[in-house]
MMTF fields as JSON, N, C-alpha, C and O atoms, coordinates in Angstrom:
{
  "mmtfVersion": "1.0.0",
  "mmtfProducer": "UNKNOWN",
  "numBonds": 527,
  "numAtoms": 528,
  "numGroups": 132,
  "numChains": 1,
  "numModels": 1,
  "chainsPerModel": [1],
  "groupsPerChain": [132],
  "chainIdList": ["A"],
  "bondAtomList": [4, 2, 8, 6, 12, 10, 16, 14, 20, 18, 24, 22, 28, 26, 32, 30, 36, 34, 40, 38, 44, 42, 48, 46, 52, 50, 56, 54, 60, 58, 64, 62, 68, 66, 72, 70, 76, 74, 80, 78, 84, 82, 88, 86, 92, 90, 96, 94, 100, 98, 104, 102, 108, 106, 112, 110, 116, 114, 120, 118, 124, 122, 128, 126, 132, 130, 136, 134, 140, 138, 144, 142, 148, 146, 152, 150, 156, 154, 160, 158, 164, 162, 168, 166, 172, 170, 176, 174, 180, 178, 184, 182, 188, 186, 192, 190, 196, 194, 200, 198, 204, 202, 208, 206, 212, 210, 216, 214, 220, 218, 224, 222, 228, 226, 232, 230, 236, 234, 240, 238, 244, 242, 248, 246, 252, 250, 256, 254, 260, 258, 264, 262, 268, 266, 272, 270, 276, 274, 280, 278, 284, 282, 288, 286, 292, 290, 296, 294, 300, 298, 304, 302, 308, 306, 312, 310, 316, 314, 320, 318, 324, 322, 328, 326, 332, 330, 336, 334, 340, 338, 344, 342, 348, 346, 352, 350, 356, 354, 360, 358, 364, 362, 368, 366, 372, 370, 376, 374, 380, 378, 384, 382, 388, 386, 392, 390, 396, 394, 400, 398, 404, 402, 408, 406, 412, 410, 416, 414, 420, 418, 424, 422, 428, 426, 432, 430, 436, 434, 440, 438, 444, 442, 448, 446, 452, 450, 456, 454, 460, 458, 464, 462, 468, 466, 472, 470, 476, 474, 480, 478, 484, 482, 488, 486, 492, 490, 496, 494, 500, 498, 504, 502, 508, 506, 512, 510, 516, 514, 520, 518, 524, 522],
  "bondOrderList": [1, 1, 1, 1, 1, 1, 1, 1, 1, 1, 1, 1, 1, 1, 1, 1, 1, 1, 1, 1, 1, 1, 1, 1, 1, 1, 1, 1, 1, 1, 1, 1, 1, 1, 1, 1, 1, 1, 1, 1, 1, 1, 1, 1, 1, 1, 1, 1, 1, 1, 1, 1, 1, 1, 1, 1, 1, 1, 1, 1, 1, 1, 1, 1, 1, 1, 1, 1, 1, 1, 1, 1, 1, 1, 1, 1, 1, 1, 1, 1, 1, 1, 1, 1, 1, 1, 1, 1, 1, 1, 1, 1, 1, 1, 1, 1, 1, 1, 1, 1, 1, 1, 1, 1, 1, 1, 1, 1, 1, 1, 1, 1, 1, 1, 1, 1, 1, 1, 1, 1, 1, 1, 1, 1, 1, 1, 1, 1, 1, 1, 1],
  "groupList": [{"groupName": "MET", "atomNameList": ["N", "CA", "C", "O"], "elementList": ["N", "C", "C", "O"], "formalChargeList": [0, 0, 0, 0], "bondAtomList": [1, 0, 2, 1, 3, 2], "bondOrderList": [1, 1, 2], "singleLetterCode": "M", "chemCompType": "L-PEPTIDE LINKING"}, {"groupName": "THR", "atomNameList": ["N", "CA", "C", "O"], "elementList": ["N", "C", "C", "O"], "formalChargeList": [0, 0, 0, 0], "bondAtomList": [1, 0, 2, 1, 3, 2], "bondOrderList": [1, 1, 2], "singleLetterCode": "T", "chemCompType": "L-PEPTIDE LINKING"}, {"groupName": "ASN", "atomNameList": ["N", "CA", "C", "O"], "elementList": ["N", "C", "C", "O"], "formalChargeList": [0, 0, 0, 0], "bondAtomList": [1, 0, 2, 1, 3, 2], "bondOrderList": [1, 1, 2], "singleLetterCode": "N", "chemCompType": "L-PEPTIDE LINKING"}, {"groupName": "GLY", "atomNameList": ["N", "CA", "C", "O"], "elementList": ["N", "C", "C", "O"], "formalChargeList": [0, 0, 0, 0], "bondAtomList": [1, 0, 2, 1, 3, 2], "bondOrderList": [1, 1, 2], "singleLetterCode": "G", "chemCompType": "PEPTIDE LINKING"}, {"groupName": "GLU", "atomNameList": ["N", "CA", "C", "O"], "elementList": ["N", "C", "C", "O"], "formalChargeList": [0, 0, 0, 0], "bondAtomList": [1, 0, 2, 1, 3, 2], "bondOrderList": [1, 1, 2], "singleLetterCode": "E", "chemCompType": "L-PEPTIDE LINKING"}, {"groupName": "ARG", "atomNameList": ["N", "CA", "C", "O"], "elementList": ["N", "C", "C", "O"], "formalChargeList": [0, 0, 0, 0], "bondAtomList": [1, 0, 2, 1, 3, 2], "bondOrderList": [1, 1, 2], "singleLetterCode": "R", "chemCompType": "L-PEPTIDE LINKING"}, {"groupName": "PRO", "atomNameList": ["N", "CA", "C", "O"], "elementList": ["N", "C", "C", "O"], "formalChargeList": [0, 0, 0, 0], "bondAtomList": [1, 0, 2, 1, 3, 2], "bondOrderList": [1, 1, 2], "singleLetterCode": "P", "chemCompType": "L-PEPTIDE LINKING"}, {"groupName": "TRP", "atomNameList": ["N", "CA", "C", "O"], "elementList": ["N", "C", "C", "O"], "formalChargeList": [0, 0, 0, 0], "bondAtomList": [1, 0, 2, 1, 3, 2], "bondOrderList": [1, 1, 2], "singleLetterCode": "W", "chemCompType": "L-PEPTIDE LINKING"}, {"groupName": "VAL", "atomNameList": ["N", "CA", "C", "O"], "elementList": ["N", "C", "C", "O"], "formalChargeList": [0, 0, 0, 0], "bondAtomList": [1, 0, 2, 1, 3, 2], "bondOrderList": [1, 1, 2], "singleLetterCode": "V", "chemCompType": "L-PEPTIDE LINKING"}, {"groupName": "ALA", "atomNameList": ["N", "CA", "C", "O"], "elementList": ["N", "C", "C", "O"], "formalChargeList": [0, 0, 0, 0], "bondAtomList": [1, 0, 2, 1, 3, 2], "bondOrderList": [1, 1, 2], "singleLetterCode": "A", "chemCompType": "L-PEPTIDE LINKING"}, {"groupName": "CYS", "atomNameList": ["N", "CA", "C", "O"], "elementList": ["N", "C", "C", "O"], "formalChargeList": [0, 0, 0, 0], "bondAtomList": [1, 0, 2, 1, 3, 2], "bondOrderList": [1, 1, 2], "singleLetterCode": "C", "chemCompType": "L-PEPTIDE LINKING"}, {"groupName": "LEU", "atomNameList": ["N", "CA", "C", "O"], "elementList": ["N", "C", "C", "O"], "formalChargeList": [0, 0, 0, 0], "bondAtomList": [1, 0, 2, 1, 3, 2], "bondOrderList": [1, 1, 2], "singleLetterCode": "L", "chemCompType": "L-PEPTIDE LINKING"}, {"groupName": "PHE", "atomNameList": ["N", "CA", "C", "O"], "elementList": ["N", "C", "C", "O"], "formalChargeList": [0, 0, 0, 0], "bondAtomList": [1, 0, 2, 1, 3, 2], "bondOrderList": [1, 1, 2], "singleLetterCode": "F", "chemCompType": "L-PEPTIDE LINKING"}, {"groupName": "GLN", "atomNameList": ["N", "CA", "C", "O"], "elementList": ["N", "C", "C", "O"], "formalChargeList": [0, 0, 0, 0], "bondAtomList": [1, 0, 2, 1, 3, 2], "bondOrderList": [1, 1, 2], "singleLetterCode": "Q", "chemCompType": "L-PEPTIDE LINKING"}, {"groupName": "ILE", "atomNameList": ["N", "CA", "C", "O"], "elementList": ["N", "C", "C", "O"], "formalChargeList": [0, 0, 0, 0], "bondAtomList": [1, 0, 2, 1, 3, 2], "bondOrderList": [1, 1, 2], "singleLetterCode": "I", "chemCompType": "L-PEPTIDE LINKING"}, {"groupName": "SER", "atomNameList": ["N", "CA", "C", "O"], "elementList": ["N", "C", "C", "O"], "formalChargeList": [0, 0, 0, 0], "bondAtomList": [1, 0, 2, 1, 3, 2], "bondOrderList": [1, 1, 2], "singleLetterCode": "S", "chemCompType": "L-PEPTIDE LINKING"}, {"groupName": "TYR", "atomNameList": ["N", "CA", "C", "O"], "elementList": ["N", "C", "C", "O"], "formalChargeList": [0, 0, 0, 0], "bondAtomList": [1, 0, 2, 1, 3, 2], "bondOrderList": [1, 1, 2], "singleLetterCode": "Y", "chemCompType": "L-PEPTIDE LINKING"}, {"groupName": "ASP", "atomNameList": ["N", "CA", "C", "O"], "elementList": ["N", "C", "C", "O"], "formalChargeList": [0, 0, 0, 0], "bondAtomList": [1, 0, 2, 1, 3, 2], "bondOrderList": [1, 1, 2], "singleLetterCode": "D", "chemCompType": "L-PEPTIDE LINKING"}, {"groupName": "LYS", "atomNameList": ["N", "CA", "C", "O"], "elementList": ["N", "C", "C", "O"], "formalChargeList": [0, 0, 0, 0], "bondAtomList": [1, 0, 2, 1, 3, 2], "bondOrderList": [1, 1, 2], "singleLetterCode": "K", "chemCompType": "L-PEPTIDE LINKING"}, {"groupName": "HIS", "atomNameList": ["N", "CA", "C", "O"], "elementList": ["N", "C", "C", "O"], "formalChargeList": [0, 0, 0, 0], "bondAtomList": [1, 0, 2, 1, 3, 2], "bondOrderList": [1, 1, 2], "singleLetterCode": "H", "chemCompType": "L-PEPTIDE LINKING"}],
  "groupTypeList": [0, 1, 2, 3, 4, 5, 6, 2, 7, 8, 4, 9, 5, 3, 2, 10, 1, 11, 4, 3, 1, 12, 4, 13, 14, 0, 9, 15, 14, 5, 16, 17, 8, 18, 10, 12, 17, 18, 0, 19, 4, 5, 18, 6, 5, 17, 5, 1, 14, 3, 12, 4, 2, 3, 10, 11, 19, 18, 9, 1, 8, 7, 15, 5, 18, 9, 3, 6, 1, 6, 8, 17, 17, 1, 8, 15, 8, 19, 14, 9, 3, 13, 10, 14, 5, 8, 10, 5, 2, 5, 4, 19, 11, 12, 1, 8, 17, 5, 4, 7, 2, 4, 13, 1, 11, 1, 10, 17, 11, 18, 14, 15, 3, 4, 8, 16, 15, 11, 7, 13, 14, 15, 13, 18, 9, 14, 3, 17, 11, 11, 12, 3],
  "groupIdList": [1, 2, 3, 4, 5, 6, 7, 8, 9, 10, 11, 12, 13, 14, 15, 16, 17, 18, 19, 20, 21, 22, 23, 24, 25, 26, 27, 28, 29, 30, 31, 32, 33, 34, 35, 36, 37, 38, 39, 40, 41, 42, 43, 44, 45, 46, 47, 48, 49, 50, 51, 52, 53, 54, 55, 56, 57, 58, 59, 60, 61, 62, 63, 64, 65, 66, 67, 68, 69, 70, 71, 72, 73, 74, 75, 76, 77, 78, 79, 80, 81, 82, 83, 84, 85, 86, 87, 88, 89, 90, 91, 92, 93, 94, 95, 96, 97, 98, 99, 100, 101, 102, 103, 104, 105, 106, 107, 108, 109, 110, 111, 112, 113, 114, 115, 116, 117, 118, 119, 120, 121, 122, 123, 124, 125, 126, 127, 128, 129, 130, 131, 132],
  "secStructList": [7, 7, 6, 6, 1, 1, 7, 7, 7, 1, 1, 6, 6, 6, 1, 7, 7, 1, 6, 6, 6, 2, 2, 2, 2, 6, 2, 2, 2, 2, 2, 2, 2, 2, 2, 2, 2, 2, 2, 2, 6, 6, 1, 7, 7, 1, 7, 7, 5, 7, 7, 3, 3, 7, 1, 6, 6, 3, 3, 3, 7, 7, 3, 3, 7, 7, 1, 1, 1, 7, 7, 3, 3, 7, 5, 7, 3, 3, 7, 7, 1, 1, 1, 7, 5, 3, 3, 3, 6, 6, 3, 3, 3, 3, 7, 7, 7, 7, 3, 3, 7, 1, 6, 6, 1, 7, 3, 3, 7, 7, 1, 6, 6, 1, 7, 7, 7, 2, 2, 2, 2, 2, 2, 2, 2, 6, 6, 6, 4, 4, 4, 7],
  "xCoordList": [0.75, -0.461, 0.813, 1.606, 0.75, 1.326, 0.467, -0.745, 1.059, 0.901, -0.619, -1.142, -1.132, -2.561, -2.989, -3.759, -3.032, -4.475, -4.107, -3.159, -4.287, -4.709, -4.325, -3.923, -4.426, -4.118, -3.125, -2.904, -2.084, -0.678, -1.538, -2.303, -1.645, -2.017, -1.267, -1.356, -0.632, 1.087, 1.624, 2.772, 1.37, 1.501, 0.472, 0.777, -0.606, -1.465, -2.107, -3.205, -1.077, -0.992, -0.857, -1.559, 1.129, 1.979, 1.469, 0.858, 1.434, 1.092, -0.563, -1.253, -0.404, -2.345, -1.312, -1.285, -0.736, -0.515, -0.551, -1.551, -0.359, -0.967, -0.21, -0.618, 0.714, 1.202, 0.988, 1.209, 0.476, -0.34, -1.271, -1.31, -2.621, -2.751, -3.267, -3.941, -2.732, -2.498, -2.107, -2.401, -1.61, -1.505, -2.447, -2.562, -2.988, -4.26, -5.043, -5.059, -5.779, -6.452, -6.744, -7.742, -5.359, -4.962, -4.513, -4.348, -4.308, -4.218, -6.171, -6.733, -6.507, -8.459, -8.606, -9.811, -8.54, -8.722, -8.047, -8.643, -6.411, -5.991, -6.64, -6.763, -6.863, -7.143, -8.503, -9.134, -8.998, -10.892, -10.915, -11.613, -9.975, -9.83, -9.784, -10.467, -8.224, -8.143, -9.674, -9.935, -10.63, -11.643, -12.151, -12.494, -12.906, -13.535, -12.566, -13.057, -10.699, -10.276, -10.931, -11.451, -10.425, -11.233, -12.31, -12.474, -13.319, -15.156, -15.297, -15.939, -14.525, -14.308, -13.197, -13.253, -12.396, -11.808, -12.156, -11.506, -13.12, -13.736, -14.789, -15.812, -14.356, -16.736, -16.096, -14.896, -16.968, -16.276, -16.446, -17.497, -15.748, -16.443, -16.265, -15.488, -16.835, -16.966, -15.183, -14.801, -14.676, -13.407, -12.564, -13.27, -11.325, -10.472, -10.315, -10.629, -9.63, -9.374, -7.564, -6.883, -7.371, -5.366, -5.765, -6.421, -4.575, -3.886, -1.889, -1.009, -2.163, -0.104, 0.012, -0.638, 0.52, 1.862, 2.244, 3.366, 1.863, 2.309, 3.38, 3.427, 4.116, 4.643, 4.477, 3.785, 5.38, 5.865, 3.899, 3.794, 3.062, 1.797, 0.762, 0.132, 0.675, -0.361, -0.264, 0.64, -1.514, -2.179, -3.517, -4.551, -3.439, -4.844, -5.076, -4.335, -6.707, -7.35, -7.98, -9.172, -7.338, -8.279, -9.092, -8.813, -10.305, -10.645, -11.286, -12.1, -10.606, -11.533, -12.143, -11.487, -13.314, -15.031, -14.089, -13.473, -14.185, -13.823, -15.182, -16.04, -15.047, -15.627, -15.044, -13.92, -15.454, -15.148, -14.183, -12.974, -14.737, -14.415, -14.228, -14.891, -12.884, -12.575, -12.601, -11.833, -13.284, -13.669, -13.078, -13.297, -11.99, -11.189, -11.31, -10.758, -11.78, -12.217, -10.849, -10.017, -11.085, -9.848, -10.159, -11.026, -9.524, -9.66, -8.084, -7.012, -8.289, -6.548, -6.236, -6.907, -5.709, -5.889, -4.939, -4.047, -4.59, -2.921, -3.385, -4.556, -2.326, -1.876, -2.257, -2.407, -2.31, -2.785, -2.97, -4.042, -1.622, -1.771, -1.58, -0.922, -2.828, -2.401, -3.193, -3.443, -4.699, -5.372, -5.322, -4.986, -5.629, -5.986, -7.09, -7.853, -6.98, -8.383, -7.95, -7.16, -9.105, -9.654, -10.653, -11.513, -9.946, -10.671, -10.67, -10.122, -11.765, -12.574, -12.314, -12.774, -11.597, -10.805, -10.668, -10.847, -10.318, -9.693, -10.254, -9.692, -11.972, -12.837, -12.924, -13.14, -12.684, -12.375, -14.002, -14.975, -13.71, -15.032, -15.169, -16.018, -13.924, -13.991, -12.613, -11.71, -12.523, -10.798, -11.861, -12.963, -10.384, -10.652, -9.73, -8.615, -10.378, -9.239, -8.745, -9.028, -7.944, -8.118, -7.581, -7.075, -7.803, -7.829, -7.622, -8.446, -6.533, -6.678, -8.574, -9.455, -8.577, -10.343, -9.186, -8.749, -9.23, -8.322, -9.906, -9.36, -11.359, -12.498, -11.754, -10.78, -11.955, -11.69, -9.64, -9.232, -8.836, -7.329, -8.096, -8.183, -8.548, -8.661, -8.08, -7.909, -7.669, -7.577, -8.417, -8.474, -9.33, -10.877, -9.791, -8.622, -11.106, -10.899, -12.453, -13.337, -13.108, -13.482, -13.522, -12.528, -15.066, -14.98, -16.088, -16.913, -16.289, -16.823, -17.03, -18.257, -16.88, -16.666, -17.271, -17.362, -17.839, -18.386, -17.248, -16.344, -17.451, -16.453, -16.724, -17.421, -15.649, -15.908, -15.188, -14.206, -15.152, -14.463, -13.778, -14.187, -12.08, -11.214, -12.269, -12.397, -13.313, -13.838, -15.288, -15.805, -15.535, -16.905, -15.995, -16.613, -14.142, -13.799, -13.262, -13.251, -12.782, -12.913, -13.983, -13.806, -15.135, -16.879, -17.052, -17.372, -16.756, -17.101, -16.59, -17.103, -14.725, -13.625, -13.769, -12.966, -14.243, -13.605, -15.644, -16.159, -16.138, -17.678, -18.457, -18.934, -18.364, -19.076, -18.105, -18.51, -16.595, -15.402, -15.632, -16.418, -15.425, -15.871, -17.724, -17.84, -18.937, -19.643, -20.361, -21.189, -20.452, -20.571, -20.49, -20.526],
  "yCoordList": [-1.439, 0.081, 1.888, 2.193, 2.121, 3.181, 4.729, 4.888, 5.378, 6.586, 7.23, 8.09, 7.138, 7.485, 6.864, 7.347, 6.057, 4.607, 4.305, 3.52, 4.455, 4.989, 6.307, 7.392, 6.138, 7.892, 7.269, 6.081, 8.453, 8.45, 8.24, 9.185, 7.309, 8.038, 7.786, 8.328, 7.325, 7.825, 9.306, 9.187, 10.04, 11.111, 12.107, 13.038, 12.009, 12.48, 12.105, 12.194, 11.757, 10.791, 11.769, 12.608, 11.449, 12.272, 13.538, 14.052, 14.033, 15.245, 16.05, 17.069, 14.669, 14.752, 15.719, 15.007, 16.86, 17.14, 17.792, 17.24, 18.593, 19.506, 21.345, 22.153, 20.943, 22.191, 22.519, 23.637, 21.289, 21.331, 21.626, 22.735, 21.414, 21.069, 23.31, 24.242, 23.126, 25.036, 25.812, 27.001, 25.548, 25.857, 25.145, 25.289, 24.728, 24.862, 25.729, 26.9, 25.378, 26.253, 27.864, 28.324, 28.571, 29.995, 29.892, 30.984, 28.981, 29.641, 29.702, 30.528, 29.093, 29.323, 30.252, 30.035, 30.992, 31.942, 33.362, 34.437, 33.054, 34.386, 34.863, 35.951, 33.219, 33.307, 33.934, 34.215, 34.173, 34.866, 35.929, 36.663, 36.421, 38.088, 38.676, 39.632, 37.638, 38.366, 38.794, 39.991, 37.846, 38.318, 38.815, 39.576, 39.064, 40.425, 41.848, 42.946, 41.587, 42.654, 43.16, 44.118, 41.775, 42.657, 42.828, 43.411, 41.978, 42.518, 44.137, 44.813, 44.608, 46.257, 46.943, 48.158, 46.681, 47.316, 48.54, 49.539, 48.637, 49.705, 50.273, 50.766, 50.142, 50.362, 51.491, 51.752, 51.995, 52.356, 51.741, 51.166, 51.795, 50.546, 50.999, 51.95, 50.551, 51.132, 49.942, 49.867, 49.457, 49.004, 48.254, 47.438, 47.725, 48.177, 46.493, 46.099, 45.241, 44.143, 44.139, 44.717, 43.109, 43.114, 40.785, 39.832, 41.484, 39.783, 40.319, 41.095, 39.329, 39.357, 37.77, 36.967, 37.766, 36.792, 36.573, 37.069, 35.839, 36.173, 35.194, 34.67, 34.857, 33.435, 32.436, 32.553, 31.428, 30.967, 29.631, 29.162, 29.339, 28.798, 29.399, 28.802, 31.17, 31.801, 32.978, 33.763, 32.806, 34.377, 35.108, 34.486, 36.527, 37.093, 37.704, 38.241, 37.201, 38.474, 39.893, 39.895, 41.034, 41.737, 42.958, 43.559, 43.229, 44.632, 45.61, 45.498, 47.095, 48.266, 48.731, 49.131, 49.1, 49.908, 51.758, 52.11, 52.119, 53.757, 53.983, 53.17, 55.121, 56.151, 57.701, 57.834, 58.026, 58.742, 57.869, 57.752, 57.4, 56.568, 54.364, 53.433, 54.471, 52.539, 51.844, 52.075, 50.742, 49.896, 48.743, 48.25, 48.07, 46.567, 45.34, 44.853, 44.834, 43.636, 42.607, 42.732, 41.388, 40.636, 38.573, 37.965, 37.965, 36.63, 36.113, 36.558, 35.128, 34.0, 33.149, 32.147, 33.039, 31.205, 30.634, 31.119, 29.574, 29.217, 28.115, 27.751, 27.501, 25.202, 25.631, 26.759, 25.043, 25.25, 23.651, 23.136, 23.125, 21.569, 20.87, 20.912, 20.302, 19.055, 19.536, 18.488, 20.793, 21.27, 22.395, 23.27, 22.797, 24.425, 24.885, 24.126, 25.989, 27.454, 28.031, 27.828, 28.91, 30.418, 30.186, 29.327, 32.339, 32.999, 34.344, 34.61, 34.948, 35.846, 37.235, 37.383, 37.978, 38.939, 38.798, 39.723, 37.52, 37.041, 35.646, 34.901, 35.464, 34.952, 33.964, 34.377, 31.961, 30.999, 31.363, 31.982, 30.691, 30.455, 28.95, 28.318, 28.608, 26.564, 26.308, 27.144, 25.144, 23.652, 23.055, 22.523, 23.679, 22.517, 21.494, 21.801, 19.338, 18.658, 18.15, 18.306, 17.473, 16.241, 14.696, 14.146, 14.197, 12.962, 11.658, 11.576, 11.037, 10.156, 9.478, 9.077, 9.558, 8.611, 8.134, 8.527, 6.436, 5.172, 5.206, 5.097, 5.329, 5.208, 6.014, 5.523, 7.182, 8.512, 9.153, 10.22, 7.831, 8.28, 10.207, 10.593, 11.164, 12.152, 12.488, 11.706, 14.25, 14.443, 15.217, 16.407, 14.627, 15.195, 16.55, 16.714, 17.421, 18.702, 18.544, 18.828, 18.035, 18.174, 19.125, 19.783, 20.073, 20.773, 20.086, 19.696, 19.799, 19.331, 17.98, 18.061, 17.298, 16.144, 15.749, 14.6, 17.237, 16.746, 17.156, 17.992, 16.723, 17.637, 18.328, 18.211, 19.052, 20.072, 20.569, 19.828, 21.207, 21.415, 22.885, 23.758, 22.655, 24.21, 25.338, 25.835, 25.664, 26.967, 26.772, 27.68, 26.23, 26.04, 26.773, 27.527, 26.013, 26.769, 28.218, 28.882, 28.372, 29.688, 30.762, 31.906, 30.35, 30.94, 30.949, 31.804, 29.862, 29.951, 31.428, 32.193, 31.073, 31.782, 32.771, 33.394, 33.902, 34.846, 35.636, 36.644, 34.773, 35.222, 36.424, 37.051, 36.514, 37.53, 38.811, 39.885, 38.425, 39.806, 39.829, 40.767, 39.366, 40.013, 41.028, 41.92, 40.453, 40.473, 41.481, 42.077, 41.687, 41.884, 43.488, 44.137],
  "zCoordList": [0.176, -0.179, -0.285, 0.606, -0.656, -0.354, 0.118, -0.032, 0.483, 2.088, 1.061, 1.768, 0.2, -0.491, -0.116, 0.714, -0.153, 0.655, 1.959, 1.969, 2.473, 3.605, 4.56, 4.14, 5.185, 6.489, 6.786, 6.551, 7.626, 8.089, 9.212, 9.399, 10.0, 11.718, 12.29, 13.392, 12.206, 12.897, 12.417, 11.987, 12.384, 12.257, 12.599, 13.345, 12.167, 12.911, 14.517, 15.066, 14.795, 16.607, 17.131, 17.696, 16.671, 17.136, 16.622, 17.559, 15.953, 16.104, 17.316, 17.367, 18.063, 18.477, 20.117, 21.121, 20.245, 21.422, 22.222, 22.681, 22.944, 24.225, 22.574, 21.74, 23.094, 22.312, 20.77, 20.304, 19.926, 18.511, 18.754, 18.219, 19.425, 19.625, 20.213, 19.775, 20.898, 21.17, 19.968, 20.089, 18.996, 17.669, 17.082, 18.299, 16.701, 16.035, 16.766, 16.388, 17.851, 18.287, 17.745, 17.189, 18.171, 17.821, 16.408, 15.865, 15.78, 14.001, 13.611, 12.892, 14.011, 13.208, 14.425, 14.302, 15.371, 15.96, 15.304, 15.23, 14.766, 14.741, 12.361, 11.799, 11.744, 11.202, 11.3, 10.281, 12.584, 12.421, 12.544, 11.844, 13.696, 13.439, 12.421, 12.053, 11.431, 10.041, 9.638, 9.513, 9.448, 8.649, 8.864, 7.96, 10.402, 10.628, 10.585, 10.321, 10.975, 10.539, 8.441, 7.868, 8.095, 6.393, 5.621, 4.55, 6.632, 6.581, 6.601, 5.796, 7.741, 8.551, 7.599, 7.791, 6.825, 6.915, 6.286, 6.598, 5.41, 4.191, 4.937, 4.459, 6.68, 7.388, 8.349, 8.438, 8.924, 10.485, 11.711, 11.995, 12.267, 13.359, 14.454, 14.535, 15.532, 17.275, 17.719, 18.886, 16.959, 17.554, 17.806, 18.399, 17.857, 17.648, 18.028, 19.151, 16.629, 18.117, 17.567, 16.72, 18.646, 18.128, 18.782, 19.202, 18.258, 18.911, 19.205, 18.833, 20.016, 20.821, 21.199, 21.868, 20.857, 22.386, 23.197, 23.29, 24.301, 25.653, 25.549, 24.436, 26.249, 26.717, 25.398, 24.387, 25.823, 24.972, 24.791, 23.657, 25.493, 25.174, 26.117, 26.99, 25.66, 26.067, 25.066, 24.783, 24.644, 23.112, 23.396, 23.636, 23.355, 23.982, 22.181, 21.358, 22.201, 21.861, 22.182, 22.488, 22.145, 22.074, 21.457, 20.42, 22.437, 21.777, 22.472, 23.389, 21.671, 22.782, 22.257, 21.296, 22.138, 21.996, 22.236, 23.242, 21.669, 21.076, 22.097, 22.443, 22.359, 23.171, 24.351, 24.836, 24.408, 26.097, 27.048, 26.847, 27.884, 27.663, 27.531, 27.989, 26.6, 26.064, 26.739, 27.673, 26.835, 26.808, 26.383, 25.276, 27.587, 27.087, 27.286, 28.273, 26.733, 26.171, 25.704, 24.806, 26.929, 26.963, 26.397, 27.024, 25.487, 25.459, 25.955, 25.546, 26.874, 26.769, 26.072, 26.318, 25.481, 25.736, 25.829, 25.132, 26.516, 27.612, 27.823, 27.925, 27.898, 28.411, 29.874, 30.346, 30.146, 31.636, 32.534, 32.852, 32.789, 33.438, 31.338, 30.299, 32.076, 29.979, 29.591, 28.997, 28.987, 29.047, 28.601, 29.399, 27.191, 27.446, 28.668, 29.265, 28.809, 29.741, 28.16, 27.238, 28.591, 27.872, 28.513, 28.71, 29.132, 30.19, 28.882, 27.812, 29.919, 29.491, 30.573, 31.706, 29.947, 31.028, 32.43, 33.222, 32.771, 33.988, 34.601, 35.404, 33.776, 33.796, 32.672, 31.533, 33.057, 33.07, 32.448, 32.878, 31.349, 29.794, 30.19, 30.819, 29.534, 29.085, 29.159, 29.121, 29.262, 28.856, 27.705, 27.571, 26.789, 26.205, 25.844, 25.421, 26.074, 25.631, 24.788, 23.6, 25.218, 23.969, 24.042, 25.02, 22.875, 23.412, 21.623, 20.712, 21.713, 20.372, 19.89, 20.651, 18.978, 18.237, 16.652, 15.57, 18.156, 17.453, 15.666, 14.568, 15.627, 14.682, 14.016, 13.446, 13.925, 12.686, 12.304, 11.846, 12.794, 13.58, 13.344, 12.178, 14.45, 14.679, 15.962, 16.897, 15.91, 16.99, 17.627, 17.317, 18.763, 19.476, 19.891, 20.24, 19.578, 20.766, 21.481, 20.672, 23.226, 23.849, 24.061, 23.752, 24.945, 26.35, 26.791, 25.965, 28.425, 28.754, 28.165, 28.112, 27.886, 26.905, 25.671, 25.237, 24.938, 23.806, 22.596, 22.605, 22.13, 21.177, 19.46, 18.451, 20.036, 18.906, 17.45, 17.406, 16.54, 15.636, 16.165, 16.931, 15.081, 15.488, 16.013, 17.132, 14.226, 14.219, 14.971, 15.623, 14.899, 16.139, 18.288, 19.039, 18.688, 19.404, 19.85, 20.886, 18.395, 18.373, 18.222, 18.639, 17.596, 17.753, 19.449, 20.275, 19.488, 21.2, 22.276, 23.093, 21.355, 22.729, 22.076, 22.77, 20.944, 20.686, 20.325, 20.808, 19.49, 19.501, 19.283, 18.337, 21.022, 21.915, 21.542, 21.098, 21.848, 21.554, 20.24, 20.107, 19.178, 18.009, 17.612, 16.772, 18.571, 17.55, 19.065, 18.376, 19.588, 21.59, 21.545, 22.591]
}
């Protein structure tokens, strides 16, 4: 058999690491922030959105609403122990766990035991920050 005829489960399982999962989640969030910025580049808006990498395994998405008293809002994503925690303004929102799925040969991302896709995790993490 060639690699085209069978899935490369070894590579897929090898990438089902805490660091690899964190990077995939952050890539999805960065993509969504970029799409939001592109959607609003020619329209006036009441907020500025930014993204910054913190230490090795922490990143923050921030929103600043314009006005006489600017309002800051942040979502941080970081590795905590063997999971990934998502917080908004220092308040815990949810935790992402990962689990190798031998049936589908994928790394399942779970929140409270339910499987979520990367875009669903991104929406759950920053949806209110972007559109709230």
